[in-house]
Short mmCIF file of C-alpha atoms in Angstrom, two decimals:
data_model
loop_
_atom_site.label_atom_id
_atom_site.label_comp_id
_atom_site.label_asym_id
_atom_site.label_seq_id
_atom_site.Cartn_x
_atom_site.Cartn_y
_atom_site.Cartn_z
CA ARG A 1 116.40 114.18 108.76
CA LYS A 2 114.62 113.84 112.08
CA GLU A 3 112.86 110.81 113.33
CA VAL A 4 109.44 109.36 113.93
CA GLU A 5 109.30 107.31 117.12
CA GLN A 6 106.74 104.73 118.10
CA ASP A 7 105.89 102.60 121.11
CA PRO A 8 108.09 99.54 121.26
CA GLY A 9 106.10 96.35 120.72
CA PRO A 10 104.90 93.77 120.59
CA PHE A 11 101.37 94.28 121.88
CA ASN A 12 99.63 90.97 122.60
CA VAL A 13 95.88 91.34 123.17
CA PRO A 14 92.80 89.09 123.16
CA GLU A 15 90.06 89.45 120.60
CA GLY A 16 87.68 92.24 121.51
CA ALA A 17 90.28 94.30 123.34
CA THR A 18 90.92 97.98 122.80
CA VAL A 19 94.51 98.88 122.03
CA ALA A 20 96.24 102.23 121.57
CA PHE A 21 99.44 103.07 119.73
CA ASN A 22 101.40 106.26 120.21
CA CYS A 23 103.84 108.06 117.99
CA THR A 24 105.91 111.24 118.28
CA TYR A 25 107.62 113.18 115.54
CA SER A 26 110.46 115.61 115.96
CA ASN A 27 110.07 117.99 113.02
CA SER A 28 107.49 120.67 113.82
CA ALA A 29 107.28 121.53 110.09
CA SER A 30 105.65 118.15 109.37
CA GLN A 31 102.49 118.57 107.34
CA SER A 32 100.84 115.24 106.66
CA PHE A 33 100.32 112.27 108.91
CA PHE A 34 99.27 108.70 108.25
CA TRP A 35 98.92 105.28 109.77
CA TYR A 36 99.90 102.38 107.53
CA ARG A 37 99.75 98.71 108.36
CA GLN A 38 102.28 96.18 107.20
CA ASP A 39 101.81 92.43 107.25
CA CYS A 40 104.88 90.22 107.46
CA ARG A 41 107.09 90.70 104.36
CA LYS A 42 104.36 92.66 102.57
CA GLU A 43 104.03 96.23 101.43
CA PRO A 44 102.81 99.07 103.68
CA LYS A 45 99.09 99.62 103.16
CA LEU A 46 97.36 102.86 104.03
CA LEU A 47 95.11 102.46 107.05
CA MET A 48 94.10 106.08 107.44
CA SER A 49 95.23 109.66 107.11
CA VAL A 50 95.32 111.65 110.35
CA TYR A 51 93.68 115.05 110.50
CA SER A 52 94.09 117.83 113.05
CA SER A 53 90.53 117.45 114.27
CA GLY A 54 90.90 113.71 114.75
CA ASN A 55 89.13 111.19 112.59
CA GLU A 56 87.44 107.84 112.84
CA ASP A 57 87.02 104.97 110.39
CA GLY A 58 84.92 102.18 111.83
CA ARG A 59 86.84 100.64 114.74
CA PHE A 60 89.87 102.87 114.15
CA THR A 61 90.33 106.36 115.59
CA ALA A 62 93.33 108.57 114.89
CA GLN A 63 94.28 111.72 116.75
CA LEU A 64 96.89 114.40 116.13
CA ASN A 65 98.27 116.89 118.62
CA ARG A 66 100.49 119.33 116.72
CA ALA A 67 101.53 121.22 119.87
CA SER A 68 102.90 118.02 121.43
CA GLN A 69 103.94 116.54 118.06
CA TYR A 70 102.05 113.40 118.97
CA ILE A 71 99.89 111.01 116.94
CA SER A 72 97.78 108.16 118.23
CA LEU A 73 95.79 105.26 116.85
CA LEU A 74 93.04 103.52 118.79
CA ILE A 75 91.68 100.15 117.69
CA ARG A 76 88.44 99.04 119.32
CA ASP A 77 87.05 95.50 119.37
CA SER A 78 90.26 93.95 118.04
CA LYS A 79 89.94 91.17 115.46
CA LEU A 80 92.37 88.38 114.66
CA SER A 81 92.83 90.05 111.26
CA ASP A 82 94.15 93.21 112.94
CA SER A 83 97.39 91.35 113.73
CA ALA A 84 100.08 93.29 111.84
CA THR A 85 102.74 95.95 112.29
CA TYR A 86 101.35 99.47 112.49
CA LEU A 87 103.52 102.19 110.99
CA CYS A 88 103.34 105.85 111.96
CA VAL A 89 104.25 107.90 108.90
CA VAL A 90 104.94 111.62 108.52
CA ASN A 91 105.52 113.89 105.55
CA GLN A 92 107.96 116.66 106.48
CA ALA A 93 106.94 119.21 103.84
CA GLY A 94 108.79 117.49 101.04
CA THR A 95 107.78 114.48 99.00
CA ALA A 96 109.38 111.85 101.22
CA LEU A 97 107.43 109.87 103.75
CA ILE A 98 109.29 109.27 107.00
CA PHE A 99 108.38 105.99 108.65
CA GLY A 100 108.55 104.92 112.24
CA LYS A 101 109.91 101.47 113.02
CA GLY A 102 106.40 100.22 113.64
CA THR A 103 104.59 98.54 116.50
CA THR A 104 103.62 94.91 116.19
CA LEU A 105 100.14 93.87 117.26
CA SER A 106 99.18 90.27 117.86
CA VAL A 107 95.51 89.54 118.51
CA SER A 108 94.73 86.09 119.88
CA SER A 109 91.50 84.13 120.29
CA GLU B 1 90.84 99.08 92.82
CA PRO B 2 93.85 100.33 90.84
CA GLU B 3 97.20 99.26 92.21
CA VAL B 4 100.93 99.73 91.80
CA THR B 5 102.58 96.68 90.27
CA GLN B 6 106.23 95.71 90.54
CA THR B 7 108.41 93.19 88.76
CA PRO B 8 110.17 90.96 89.46
CA SER B 9 108.92 89.84 92.86
CA HIS B 10 112.36 88.43 93.69
CA GLN B 11 115.72 89.20 92.09
CA VAL B 12 118.93 87.38 92.94
CA THR B 13 122.10 89.03 91.62
CA GLN B 14 125.84 88.65 92.03
CA MET B 15 127.66 91.50 93.78
CA GLY B 16 128.94 94.06 91.28
CA GLN B 17 126.21 93.37 88.74
CA GLU B 18 123.65 95.88 87.55
CA VAL B 19 120.00 95.38 88.43
CA ILE B 20 116.84 97.09 87.18
CA LEU B 21 113.65 97.03 89.20
CA ARG B 22 110.42 97.87 87.41
CA CYS B 23 107.19 99.48 88.53
CA VAL B 24 103.92 100.45 86.90
CA PRO B 25 102.35 103.21 88.99
CA ILE B 26 98.61 103.85 89.22
CA SER B 27 97.64 105.31 85.85
CA ASN B 28 96.45 108.80 86.79
CA HIS B 29 99.10 109.39 89.44
CA LEU B 30 101.73 112.03 88.85
CA TYR B 31 104.30 111.42 91.60
CA PHE B 32 106.42 108.30 91.85
CA TYR B 33 108.69 107.06 94.59
CA TRP B 34 111.14 104.35 95.54
CA TYR B 35 111.64 103.15 99.11
CA ARG B 36 113.63 100.29 100.55
CA GLN B 37 113.31 98.17 103.67
CA ILE B 38 116.25 96.15 104.92
CA LEU B 39 115.06 93.04 106.75
CA GLY B 40 114.00 93.91 110.29
CA GLN B 41 114.40 97.66 109.78
CA LYS B 42 112.12 100.56 108.95
CA VAL B 43 111.01 101.66 105.50
CA GLU B 44 113.44 104.28 104.11
CA PHE B 45 112.84 106.85 101.39
CA LEU B 46 115.14 106.74 98.38
CA VAL B 47 113.82 109.10 95.71
CA SER B 48 110.77 110.88 94.35
CA PHE B 49 110.09 111.67 90.69
CA TYR B 50 107.73 114.13 89.04
CA ASN B 51 107.44 115.49 85.51
CA ASN B 52 110.38 113.36 84.38
CA GLU B 53 112.73 114.77 87.00
CA ILE B 54 113.93 113.79 90.45
CA SER B 55 112.08 115.92 93.00
CA GLU B 56 113.87 114.79 96.11
CA LYS B 57 116.42 112.14 97.06
CA SER B 58 117.88 110.80 100.27
CA GLU B 59 121.51 110.31 101.20
CA ILE B 60 121.05 106.61 100.41
CA PHE B 61 120.39 107.47 96.75
CA ASP B 62 124.02 107.91 95.68
CA ASP B 63 125.64 107.74 92.24
CA GLN B 64 125.04 103.98 92.06
CA PHE B 65 121.30 104.60 91.79
CA SER B 66 119.27 106.08 88.97
CA VAL B 67 115.60 106.31 88.05
CA GLU B 68 113.77 106.87 84.82
CA ARG B 69 110.38 106.60 83.19
CA PRO B 70 111.35 105.35 79.75
CA ASP B 71 107.96 104.85 78.13
CA GLY B 72 105.31 106.77 80.04
CA SER B 73 104.13 103.79 82.04
CA ASN B 74 107.09 101.96 83.57
CA PHE B 75 109.11 103.62 86.33
CA THR B 76 112.47 101.95 86.91
CA LEU B 77 115.16 101.93 89.58
CA LYS B 78 118.64 100.94 88.42
CA ILE B 79 121.47 100.00 90.74
CA ARG B 80 124.69 100.10 88.72
CA SER B 81 127.10 98.00 90.74
CA THR B 82 125.31 96.17 93.50
CA LYS B 83 126.78 95.68 96.96
CA LEU B 84 125.87 93.16 99.63
CA GLU B 85 124.25 95.92 101.67
CA ASP B 86 121.82 96.65 98.81
CA SER B 87 119.96 93.48 99.76
CA ALA B 88 116.50 94.66 100.80
CA MET B 89 112.87 94.88 99.83
CA TYR B 90 112.36 97.70 97.34
CA PHE B 91 108.94 99.31 97.21
CA CYS B 92 107.62 101.56 94.49
CA ALA B 93 104.84 103.99 95.36
CA SER B 94 102.76 106.59 93.58
CA SER B 95 100.44 109.43 94.52
CA LEU B 96 98.03 111.68 92.70
CA THR B 97 99.55 114.85 94.08
CA VAL B 98 102.06 115.50 96.82
CA SER B 99 100.19 117.72 99.28
CA ASN B 100 98.44 115.70 101.97
CA GLN B 101 97.94 112.77 99.62
CA PRO B 102 98.82 109.27 100.78
CA GLN B 103 101.22 107.22 98.73
CA HIS B 104 100.11 103.82 97.48
CA PHE B 105 102.72 101.07 97.53
CA GLY B 106 103.40 98.14 95.25
CA ASP B 107 104.02 94.71 96.72
CA GLY B 108 107.77 95.09 96.40
CA THR B 109 110.78 93.41 94.85
CA ARG B 110 112.99 91.39 97.16
CA LEU B 111 116.58 91.98 96.05
CA SER B 112 119.16 89.48 97.22
CA ILE B 113 122.83 90.22 96.49
CA LEU B 114 125.19 87.24 96.70
#
């Protein structure tokens, strides 16, 4: 099974900053794409699905480039509560979700 | 908001013993999953379950592992003879369908093998 790769972290940013995470996936047959967030020792929680046309949810914008097999997440106006590990997740046409290792974000005041 | 619930939150077991982890998926969901996360590593897929059958399983899910849905609500993962390397966080998840639907995770069972 092929991999999902993410930016190495950690990202340390001040409140109010804009931060971008990148992710690449190696299986061109991948069909569904998601960003999850995971707080320390907690379960992954869905942040947003990623659609081919790109999509936005408040301060969060996700983009997908199928040709480059690349997914991104942009967080605007970072809050202290955004501090977490962000997981790039791909479904490769089966039922299994394939997770990246995650990128840790730390937002400071 | 409906959620996936898991019990116990922490299980400590001697190596070689059997352990059963329990999950109650979201009530109208049809697909159920188990994942594990070894400390400091990424979340890994173990198995998916639909219509009382395994749909897909990973190479991790060997003969020591089994799943069942004994009573229409609980979804269980059994590890027959635990090894030290089975120590991990085990997450149950469920989804309404499988196509393009996100999976919703329970808060996990921390399994510690001594």
